[in-house]
Amino acid sequence: MPIPLGEIASTIGAELRGDPKLPINGPATIESAEKGDITYVASRKFSKHLKSSKASAVIVYPGLESSDHSLLVAKDPYLAFALTMRMFFKSYPEFKPGIEKTAIIPNDVSIPDTCYIGHHAVLSPGVRIGAGTSILAGAYVGEDSSIGENSRIFQNVTIRENVTIGNNVVIYPNVVIGSDGFGYSWDGSAHVKIPQAGTIIIEDNVEIGAGSTIDRATLGATIIGKGSIIDNLVQIAHNCVVGPGSVICAQVGLAGSTTLGSHVT
């Protein structure tokens, strides 16, 4: 359903220069936009595309003008466009609460009525699940692990034993959380495995990208701080501490006991 441009401007906190009643059908890239679409120009590098764009409205940075479009002027056009997209699209899939018949759930595990447990998901004894959480097909949650409220555990995620996951955490497909840290000692003839007896703590509002791995601590805890974002194919080793609000891009590897402060990229 179209949204009036004035409503978008008010929601994203942008200055409107144009018709507030102009109907916007949805967001688009500046090259592919058609009449009824809204797009954005975040930097001078892309301002050259503005004149040829067929979009009805454009989110621009202060000082950029166009007589061919309705404009929304924002200090950070990229952020403003992200907020605009959230008016048209859901950030994550939503699932009707319920438990699929093929899910395996022990008698001692209580599932709130607001949760969704997908096909062939396996929950182990002692698992605790918060309200509103979704655990999708093929995911595994190990003994005595806990997942907070409104978290999303996507397909084929493995969460091993004694892991703590907070609220509003998103874990994408094929992530492994809680596998053993890479701990061995050489005795002169062979590598002797060091028991990995620690845990992992994933704090609130963390996202972990597909195929990433986070190892449990040797002793103590591997910690992913509140609001951190981890891309696909990232390896975080035993006893690492990632401070709150940090961003770890794809294919980064952190060696054991690495510590990152807050808001590190």
PDB file of C-alpha atoms in Angstrom:
ATOM      1  CA  MET A   1       0.000   0.000   0.000  1.00  0.00           C
ATOM      2  CA  PRO A   2       1.407   3.430  -0.918  1.00  0.00           C
ATOM      3  CA  ILE A   3       2.549   5.693   1.909  1.00  0.00           C
ATOM      4  CA  PRO A   4       2.221   9.505   1.622  1.00  0.00           C
ATOM      5  CA  LEU A   5       5.573  11.253   1.334  1.00  0.00           C
ATOM      6  CA  GLY A   6       4.711  13.511   4.249  1.00  0.00           C
ATOM      7  CA  GLU A   7       4.260  10.483   6.511  1.00  0.00           C
ATOM      8  CA  ILE A   8       7.662   9.159   5.456  1.00  0.00           C
ATOM      9  CA  ALA A   9       9.288  12.529   6.138  1.00  0.00           C
ATOM     10  CA  SER A  10       7.747  12.694   9.601  1.00  0.00           C
ATOM     11  CA  THR A  11       8.734   9.123  10.466  1.00  0.00           C
ATOM     12  CA  ILE A  12      12.379   9.411   9.388  1.00  0.00           C
ATOM     13  CA  GLY A  13      12.856  12.972  10.638  1.00  0.00           C
ATOM     14  CA  ALA A  14      13.645  14.546   7.258  1.00  0.00           C
ATOM     15  CA  GLU A  15      12.838  17.989   5.875  1.00  0.00           C
ATOM     16  CA  LEU A  16      10.156  17.729   3.180  1.00  0.00           C
ATOM     17  CA  ARG A  17      10.476  19.700  -0.036  1.00  0.00           C
ATOM     18  CA  GLY A  18       7.525  18.645  -2.125  1.00  0.00           C
ATOM     19  CA  ASP A  19       3.931  17.421  -1.979  1.00  0.00           C
ATOM     20  CA  PRO A  20       3.215  15.715   1.380  1.00  0.00           C
ATOM     21  CA  LYS A  21       0.332  13.807  -0.254  1.00  0.00           C
ATOM     22  CA  LEU A  22       2.539  12.290  -2.969  1.00  0.00           C
ATOM     23  CA  PRO A  23       1.972   8.492  -2.820  1.00  0.00           C
ATOM     24  CA  ILE A  24       5.143   6.407  -2.573  1.00  0.00           C
ATOM     25  CA  ASN A  25       4.913   2.767  -3.638  1.00  0.00           C
ATOM     26  CA  GLY A  26       8.252   1.667  -2.271  1.00  0.00           C
ATOM     27  CA  PRO A  27      12.035   2.132  -2.189  1.00  0.00           C
ATOM     28  CA  ALA A  28      14.364   1.483  -5.121  1.00  0.00           C
ATOM     29  CA  THR A  29      17.943   2.027  -6.224  1.00  0.00           C
ATOM     30  CA  ILE A  30      18.581   5.327  -7.950  1.00  0.00           C
ATOM     31  CA  GLU A  31      19.292   3.572 -11.266  1.00  0.00           C
ATOM     32  CA  SER A  32      16.205   1.318 -11.264  1.00  0.00           C
ATOM     33  CA  ALA A  33      13.641   3.646  -9.647  1.00  0.00           C
ATOM     34  CA  GLU A  34      10.408   4.402 -11.494  1.00  0.00           C
ATOM     35  CA  LYS A  35       7.574   6.865 -10.950  1.00  0.00           C
ATOM     36  CA  GLY A  36       6.116   6.287  -7.481  1.00  0.00           C
ATOM     37  CA  ASP A  37       9.427   5.080  -6.004  1.00  0.00           C
ATOM     38  CA  ILE A  38      11.683   6.718  -3.450  1.00  0.00           C
ATOM     39  CA  THR A  39      15.482   6.485  -3.580  1.00  0.00           C
ATOM     40  CA  TYR A  40      18.450   8.254  -2.004  1.00  0.00           C
ATOM     41  CA  VAL A  41      21.763   9.991  -2.679  1.00  0.00           C
ATOM     42  CA  ALA A  42      24.143   9.638   0.247  1.00  0.00           C
ATOM     43  CA  SER A  43      27.251  11.310  -1.214  1.00  0.00           C
ATOM     44  CA  ARG A  44      28.453  13.557  -4.021  1.00  0.00           C
ATOM     45  CA  LYS A  45      29.847  10.475  -5.746  1.00  0.00           C
ATOM     46  CA  PHE A  46      26.316   9.370  -6.639  1.00  0.00           C
ATOM     47  CA  SER A  47      24.743  12.794  -7.184  1.00  0.00           C
ATOM     48  CA  LYS A  48      25.472  12.480 -10.925  1.00  0.00           C
ATOM     49  CA  HIS A  49      22.666   9.898 -11.133  1.00  0.00           C
ATOM     50  CA  LEU A  50      20.054  12.250  -9.681  1.00  0.00           C
ATOM     51  CA  LYS A  51      19.136  14.085 -12.885  1.00  0.00           C
ATOM     52  CA  SER A  52      18.438  10.884 -14.832  1.00  0.00           C
ATOM     53  CA  SER A  53      16.575   9.089 -12.031  1.00  0.00           C
ATOM     54  CA  LYS A  54      12.862   8.479 -12.628  1.00  0.00           C
ATOM     55  CA  ALA A  55      12.086   8.302  -8.895  1.00  0.00           C
ATOM     56  CA  SER A  56       9.277  10.480  -7.604  1.00  0.00           C
ATOM     57  CA  ALA A  57      11.137  11.309  -4.393  1.00  0.00           C
ATOM     58  CA  VAL A  58      14.760  11.301  -3.325  1.00  0.00           C
ATOM     59  CA  ILE A  59      16.353  11.428   0.105  1.00  0.00           C
ATOM     60  CA  VAL A  60      19.335  13.771  -0.192  1.00  0.00           C
ATOM     61  CA  TYR A  61      22.048  15.330   1.948  1.00  0.00           C
ATOM     62  CA  PRO A  62      21.794  19.057   2.811  1.00  0.00           C
ATOM     63  CA  GLY A  63      22.751  21.277  -0.111  1.00  0.00           C
ATOM     64  CA  LEU A  64      21.799  18.869  -2.906  1.00  0.00           C
ATOM     65  CA  GLU A  65      18.976  20.271  -5.025  1.00  0.00           C
ATOM     66  CA  SER A  66      16.734  18.910  -7.778  1.00  0.00           C
ATOM     67  CA  SER A  67      13.816  20.586  -9.533  1.00  0.00           C
ATOM     68  CA  ASP A  68      12.721  17.238 -11.010  1.00  0.00           C
ATOM     69  CA  HIS A  69      11.978  15.414  -7.742  1.00  0.00           C
ATOM     70  CA  SER A  70      10.315  15.828  -4.393  1.00  0.00           C
ATOM     71  CA  LEU A  71      13.103  15.842  -1.820  1.00  0.00           C
ATOM     72  CA  LEU A  72      13.560  14.681   1.742  1.00  0.00           C
ATOM     73  CA  VAL A  73      16.630  16.354   3.198  1.00  0.00           C
ATOM     74  CA  ALA A  74      18.416  14.332   5.882  1.00  0.00           C
ATOM     75  CA  LYS A  75      21.752  14.679   7.637  1.00  0.00           C
ATOM     76  CA  ASP A  76      22.414  10.970   7.003  1.00  0.00           C
ATOM     77  CA  PRO A  77      20.554   9.899   3.824  1.00  0.00           C
ATOM     78  CA  TYR A  78      21.685   6.280   4.116  1.00  0.00           C
ATOM     79  CA  LEU A  79      20.204   5.953   7.606  1.00  0.00           C
ATOM     80  CA  ALA A  80      17.078   7.792   6.488  1.00  0.00           C
ATOM     81  CA  PHE A  81      16.669   5.383   3.560  1.00  0.00           C
ATOM     82  CA  ALA A  82      17.120   2.418   5.903  1.00  0.00           C
ATOM     83  CA  LEU A  83      14.331   3.776   8.106  1.00  0.00           C
ATOM     84  CA  THR A  84      12.199   4.281   5.004  1.00  0.00           C
ATOM     85  CA  MET A  85      12.722   0.676   3.945  1.00  0.00           C
ATOM     86  CA  ARG A  86      11.514  -0.441   7.369  1.00  0.00           C
ATOM     87  CA  MET A  87       8.200   1.285   6.641  1.00  0.00           C
ATOM     88  CA  PHE A  88       7.672  -0.989   3.615  1.00  0.00           C
ATOM     89  CA  PHE A  89       9.407  -4.241   4.573  1.00  0.00           C
ATOM     90  CA  LYS A  90       9.781  -6.363   7.684  1.00  0.00           C
ATOM     91  CA  SER A  91      13.350  -6.699   8.915  1.00  0.00           C
ATOM     92  CA  TYR A  92      12.936 -10.425   9.602  1.00  0.00           C
ATOM     93  CA  PRO A  93      10.489 -13.184   8.665  1.00  0.00           C
ATOM     94  CA  GLU A  94       7.677 -13.685  11.138  1.00  0.00           C
ATOM     95  CA  PHE A  95       6.236 -17.041  12.131  1.00  0.00           C
ATOM     96  CA  LYS A  96       2.880 -17.945  13.581  1.00  0.00           C
ATOM     97  CA  PRO A  97       3.433 -19.308  17.100  1.00  0.00           C
ATOM     98  CA  GLY A  98       3.343 -23.056  17.417  1.00  0.00           C
ATOM     99  CA  ILE A  99       5.398 -26.237  17.534  1.00  0.00           C
ATOM    100  CA  GLU A 100       5.801 -28.428  14.468  1.00  0.00           C
ATOM    101  CA  LYS A 101       5.084 -32.121  15.035  1.00  0.00           C
ATOM    102  CA  THR A 102       8.568 -33.179  13.953  1.00  0.00           C
ATOM    103  CA  ALA A 103      10.326 -30.996  16.544  1.00  0.00           C
ATOM    104  CA  ILE A 104      11.983 -32.876  19.432  1.00  0.00           C
ATOM    105  CA  ILE A 105      11.346 -31.301  22.820  1.00  0.00           C
ATOM    106  CA  PRO A 106      12.075 -33.032  26.160  1.00  0.00           C
ATOM    107  CA  ASN A 107       9.429 -33.085  28.868  1.00  0.00           C
ATOM    108  CA  ASP A 108      11.404 -30.723  31.092  1.00  0.00           C
ATOM    109  CA  VAL A 109      11.515 -27.946  28.461  1.00  0.00           C
ATOM    110  CA  SER A 110       8.674 -25.431  28.635  1.00  0.00           C
ATOM    111  CA  ILE A 111       7.879 -23.502  25.456  1.00  0.00           C
ATOM    112  CA  PRO A 112       5.935 -20.212  25.820  1.00  0.00           C
ATOM    113  CA  ASP A 113       2.784 -19.964  23.729  1.00  0.00           C
ATOM    114  CA  THR A 114       4.284 -17.091  21.722  1.00  0.00           C
ATOM    115  CA  CYS A 115       7.221 -19.145  20.380  1.00  0.00           C
ATOM    116  CA  TYR A 116       7.626 -20.991  17.103  1.00  0.00           C
ATOM    117  CA  ILE A 117       9.614 -24.244  16.930  1.00  0.00           C
ATOM    118  CA  GLY A 118      10.225 -25.488  13.384  1.00  0.00           C
ATOM    119  CA  HIS A 119      10.392 -28.887  11.727  1.00  0.00           C
ATOM    120  CA  HIS A 120      13.092 -31.230  13.047  1.00  0.00           C
ATOM    121  CA  ALA A 121      14.421 -28.675  15.526  1.00  0.00           C
ATOM    122  CA  VAL A 122      15.994 -30.429  18.510  1.00  0.00           C
ATOM    123  CA  LEU A 123      15.942 -28.997  22.033  1.00  0.00           C
ATOM    124  CA  SER A 124      17.929 -30.819  24.705  1.00  0.00           C
ATOM    125  CA  PRO A 125      17.107 -31.344  28.389  1.00  0.00           C
ATOM    126  CA  GLY A 126      17.349 -28.235  30.533  1.00  0.00           C
ATOM    127  CA  VAL A 127      16.939 -25.754  27.664  1.00  0.00           C
ATOM    128  CA  ARG A 128      15.158 -22.479  28.470  1.00  0.00           C
ATOM    129  CA  ILE A 129      13.393 -20.424  25.795  1.00  0.00           C
ATOM    130  CA  GLY A 130      12.008 -16.910  26.246  1.00  0.00           C
ATOM    131  CA  ALA A 131       8.699 -15.568  24.975  1.00  0.00           C
ATOM    132  CA  GLY A 132       8.402 -14.716  21.295  1.00  0.00           C
ATOM    133  CA  THR A 133      11.487 -16.623  20.189  1.00  0.00           C
ATOM    134  CA  SER A 134      11.561 -18.588  16.910  1.00  0.00           C
ATOM    135  CA  ILE A 135      13.755 -21.646  16.374  1.00  0.00           C
ATOM    136  CA  LEU A 136      13.605 -22.766  12.759  1.00  0.00           C
ATOM    137  CA  ALA A 137      13.951 -26.078  10.966  1.00  0.00           C
ATOM    138  CA  GLY A 138      16.887 -28.285  11.814  1.00  0.00           C
ATOM    139  CA  ALA A 139      18.312 -26.111  14.580  1.00  0.00           C
ATOM    140  CA  TYR A 140      19.876 -27.797  17.607  1.00  0.00           C
ATOM    141  CA  VAL A 141      20.059 -26.381  21.134  1.00  0.00           C
ATOM    142  CA  GLY A 142      22.254 -28.249  23.608  1.00  0.00           C
ATOM    143  CA  GLU A 143      21.740 -29.152  27.246  1.00  0.00           C
ATOM    144  CA  ASP A 144      21.127 -26.340  29.753  1.00  0.00           C
ATOM    145  CA  SER A 145      21.457 -23.590  27.165  1.00  0.00           C
ATOM    146  CA  SER A 146      19.142 -20.602  27.320  1.00  0.00           C
ATOM    147  CA  ILE A 147      17.742 -18.263  24.692  1.00  0.00           C
ATOM    148  CA  GLY A 148      16.032 -15.030  25.696  1.00  0.00           C
ATOM    149  CA  GLU A 149      12.925 -13.306  24.386  1.00  0.00           C
ATOM    150  CA  ASN A 150      12.130 -12.418  20.776  1.00  0.00           C
ATOM    151  CA  SER A 151      15.238 -14.028  19.348  1.00  0.00           C
ATOM    152  CA  ARG A 152      15.419 -15.696  15.939  1.00  0.00           C
ATOM    153  CA  ILE A 153      17.425 -18.861  15.441  1.00  0.00           C
ATOM    154  CA  PHE A 154      17.493 -19.690  11.744  1.00  0.00           C
ATOM    155  CA  GLN A 155      17.765 -23.030   9.956  1.00  0.00           C
ATOM    156  CA  ASN A 156      20.463 -25.544  10.897  1.00  0.00           C
ATOM    157  CA  VAL A 157      22.037 -23.441  13.631  1.00  0.00           C
ATOM    158  CA  THR A 158      23.928 -25.473  16.238  1.00  0.00           C
ATOM    159  CA  ILE A 159      24.000 -24.126  19.788  1.00  0.00           C
ATOM    160  CA  ARG A 160      25.896 -26.456  22.059  1.00  0.00           C
ATOM    161  CA  GLU A 161      25.519 -27.045  25.793  1.00  0.00           C
ATOM    162  CA  ASN A 162      25.637 -24.372  28.521  1.00  0.00           C
ATOM    163  CA  VAL A 163      25.399 -21.392  26.175  1.00  0.00           C
ATOM    164  CA  THR A 164      23.569 -18.205  27.175  1.00  0.00           C
ATOM    165  CA  ILE A 165      21.880 -16.140  24.467  1.00  0.00           C
ATOM    166  CA  GLY A 166      20.082 -12.887  25.272  1.00  0.00           C
ATOM    167  CA  ASN A 167      17.002 -11.092  23.995  1.00  0.00           C
ATOM    168  CA  ASN A 168      16.425  -9.958  20.395  1.00  0.00           C
ATOM    169  CA  VAL A 169      19.361 -11.982  19.094  1.00  0.00           C
ATOM    170  CA  VAL A 170      19.360 -13.043  15.427  1.00  0.00           C
ATOM    171  CA  ILE A 171      21.451 -16.054  14.414  1.00  0.00           C
ATOM    172  CA  TYR A 172      21.474 -16.855  10.697  1.00  0.00           C
ATOM    173  CA  PRO A 173      21.671 -20.323   9.070  1.00  0.00           C
ATOM    174  CA  ASN A 174      24.517 -22.748   9.737  1.00  0.00           C
ATOM    175  CA  VAL A 175      26.089 -20.827  12.599  1.00  0.00           C
ATOM    176  CA  VAL A 176      27.857 -22.930  15.242  1.00  0.00           C
ATOM    177  CA  ILE A 177      27.974 -21.511  18.758  1.00  0.00           C
ATOM    178  CA  GLY A 178      29.821 -23.321  21.520  1.00  0.00           C
ATOM    179  CA  SER A 179      32.054 -25.705  19.637  1.00  0.00           C
ATOM    180  CA  ASP A 180      35.293 -26.509  21.450  1.00  0.00           C
ATOM    181  CA  GLY A 181      38.052 -23.949  21.425  1.00  0.00           C
ATOM    182  CA  PHE A 182      41.273 -24.921  19.644  1.00  0.00           C
ATOM    183  CA  GLY A 183      43.248 -25.883  22.727  1.00  0.00           C
ATOM    184  CA  TYR A 184      46.082 -28.427  22.620  1.00  0.00           C
ATOM    185  CA  SER A 185      49.412 -28.937  24.363  1.00  0.00           C
ATOM    186  CA  TRP A 186      52.417 -30.804  22.895  1.00  0.00           C
ATOM    187  CA  ASP A 187      53.797 -33.512  25.202  1.00  0.00           C
ATOM    188  CA  GLY A 188      56.773 -34.354  23.026  1.00  0.00           C
ATOM    189  CA  SER A 189      55.070 -36.996  20.936  1.00  0.00           C
ATOM    190  CA  ALA A 190      51.445 -35.971  20.485  1.00  0.00           C
ATOM    191  CA  HIS A 191      49.024 -33.072  20.785  1.00  0.00           C
ATOM    192  CA  VAL A 192      47.111 -33.355  24.073  1.00  0.00           C
ATOM    193  CA  LYS A 193      43.609 -31.915  23.963  1.00  0.00           C
ATOM    194  CA  ILE A 194      42.829 -29.357  26.670  1.00  0.00           C
ATOM    195  CA  PRO A 195      39.237 -29.711  27.923  1.00  0.00           C
ATOM    196  CA  GLN A 196      37.144 -26.748  26.846  1.00  0.00           C
ATOM    197  CA  ALA A 197      35.108 -26.354  29.999  1.00  0.00           C
ATOM    198  CA  GLY A 198      33.967 -22.741  29.606  1.00  0.00           C
ATOM    199  CA  THR A 199      30.876 -21.187  28.096  1.00  0.00           C
ATOM    200  CA  ILE A 200      29.620 -18.517  25.701  1.00  0.00           C
ATOM    201  CA  ILE A 201      27.528 -15.450  26.496  1.00  0.00           C
ATOM    202  CA  ILE A 202      25.750 -13.701  23.623  1.00  0.00           C
ATOM    203  CA  GLU A 203      24.279 -10.457  24.952  1.00  0.00           C
ATOM    204  CA  ASP A 204      21.089  -8.697  23.783  1.00  0.00           C
ATOM    205  CA  ASN A 205      20.508  -7.358  20.256  1.00  0.00           C
ATOM    206  CA  VAL A 206      23.374  -9.242  18.611  1.00  0.00           C
ATOM    207  CA  GLU A 207      23.262 -10.486  15.001  1.00  0.00           C
ATOM    208  CA  ILE A 208      25.465 -13.358  13.847  1.00  0.00           C
ATOM    209  CA  GLY A 209      25.815 -13.971  10.102  1.00  0.00           C
ATOM    210  CA  ALA A 210      25.478 -17.261   8.241  1.00  0.00           C
ATOM    211  CA  GLY A 211      28.216 -19.829   8.599  1.00  0.00           C
ATOM    212  CA  SER A 212      30.026 -18.058  11.436  1.00  0.00           C
ATOM    213  CA  THR A 213      31.508 -19.941  14.384  1.00  0.00           C
ATOM    214  CA  ILE A 214      32.012 -18.874  17.984  1.00  0.00           C
ATOM    215  CA  ASP A 215      34.026 -21.186  20.232  1.00  0.00           C
ATOM    216  CA  ARG A 216      33.404 -21.779  23.910  1.00  0.00           C
ATOM    217  CA  ALA A 217      36.020 -20.675  26.400  1.00  0.00           C
ATOM    218  CA  THR A 218      38.638 -22.999  27.808  1.00  0.00           C
ATOM    219  CA  LEU A 219      37.619 -21.653  31.218  1.00  0.00           C
ATOM    220  CA  GLY A 220      35.342 -18.688  31.850  1.00  0.00           C
ATOM    221  CA  ALA A 221      33.388 -17.270  28.928  1.00  0.00           C
ATOM    222  CA  THR A 222      33.629 -16.122  25.345  1.00  0.00           C
ATOM    223  CA  ILE A 223      31.516 -12.950  25.274  1.00  0.00           C
ATOM    224  CA  ILE A 224      29.789 -11.123  22.416  1.00  0.00           C
ATOM    225  CA  GLY A 225      28.714  -7.719  23.677  1.00  0.00           C
ATOM    226  CA  LYS A 226      25.320  -6.080  23.393  1.00  0.00           C
ATOM    227  CA  GLY A 227      24.365  -4.766  19.961  1.00  0.00           C
ATOM    228  CA  SER A 228      27.328  -6.246  18.109  1.00  0.00           C
ATOM    229  CA  ILE A 229      26.948  -7.342  14.485  1.00  0.00           C
ATOM    230  CA  ILE A 230      28.912 -10.265  13.078  1.00  0.00           C
ATOM    231  CA  ASP A 231      28.956 -10.871   9.323  1.00  0.00           C
ATOM    232  CA  ASN A 232      28.993 -14.212   7.488  1.00  0.00           C
ATOM    233  CA  LEU A 233      31.925 -16.634   7.767  1.00  0.00           C
ATOM    234  CA  VAL A 234      33.555 -15.137  10.839  1.00  0.00           C
ATOM    235  CA  GLN A 235      35.586 -17.216  13.318  1.00  0.00           C
ATOM    236  CA  ILE A 236      35.731 -16.104  16.963  1.00  0.00           C
ATOM    237  CA  ALA A 237      37.994 -18.278  19.063  1.00  0.00           C
ATOM    238  CA  HIS A 238      37.910 -19.313  22.724  1.00  0.00           C
ATOM    239  CA  ASN A 239      37.892 -16.664  25.460  1.00  0.00           C
ATOM    240  CA  CYS A 240      37.474 -13.742  23.070  1.00  0.00           C
ATOM    241  CA  VAL A 241      35.591 -10.682  24.291  1.00  0.00           C
ATOM    242  CA  VAL A 242      33.840  -8.539  21.687  1.00  0.00           C
ATOM    243  CA  GLY A 243      32.761  -5.223  23.178  1.00  0.00           C
ATOM    244  CA  PRO A 244      29.257  -3.794  22.753  1.00  0.00           C
ATOM    245  CA  GLY A 245      28.284  -2.262  19.436  1.00  0.00           C
ATOM    246  CA  SER A 246      31.173  -3.762  17.497  1.00  0.00           C
ATOM    247  CA  VAL A 247      31.036  -4.770  13.835  1.00  0.00           C
ATOM    248  CA  ILE A 248      33.015  -7.755  12.518  1.00  0.00           C
ATOM    249  CA  CYS A 249      33.007  -8.090   8.725  1.00  0.00           C
ATOM    250  CA  ALA A 250      33.007 -11.287   6.681  1.00  0.00           C
ATOM    251  CA  GLN A 251      35.970 -13.681   6.858  1.00  0.00           C
ATOM    252  CA  VAL A 252      37.565 -12.022   9.875  1.00  0.00           C
ATOM    253  CA  GLY A 253      39.145 -14.397  12.369  1.00  0.00           C
ATOM    254  CA  LEU A 254      39.854 -13.591  16.013  1.00  0.00           C
ATOM    255  CA  ALA A 255      42.507 -15.716  17.721  1.00  0.00           C
ATOM    256  CA  GLY A 256      41.982 -17.032  21.242  1.00  0.00           C
ATOM    257  CA  SER A 257      41.730 -14.482  24.088  1.00  0.00           C
ATOM    258  CA  THR A 258      41.476 -11.490  21.737  1.00  0.00           C
ATOM    259  CA  THR A 259      39.665  -8.544  23.337  1.00  0.00           C
ATOM    260  CA  LEU A 260      37.868  -5.809  21.376  1.00  0.00           C
ATOM    261  CA  GLY A 261      36.617  -2.639  22.999  1.00  0.00           C
ATOM    262  CA  SER A 262      33.204  -1.102  22.360  1.00  0.00           C
ATOM    263  CA  HIS A 263      32.106  -0.014  18.868  1.00  0.00           C
ATOM    264  CA  VAL A 264      35.149  -1.501  17.158  1.00  0.00           C
ATOM    265  CA  THR A 265      34.893  -2.194  13.408  1.00  0.00           C
TER     266      THR A 265
END
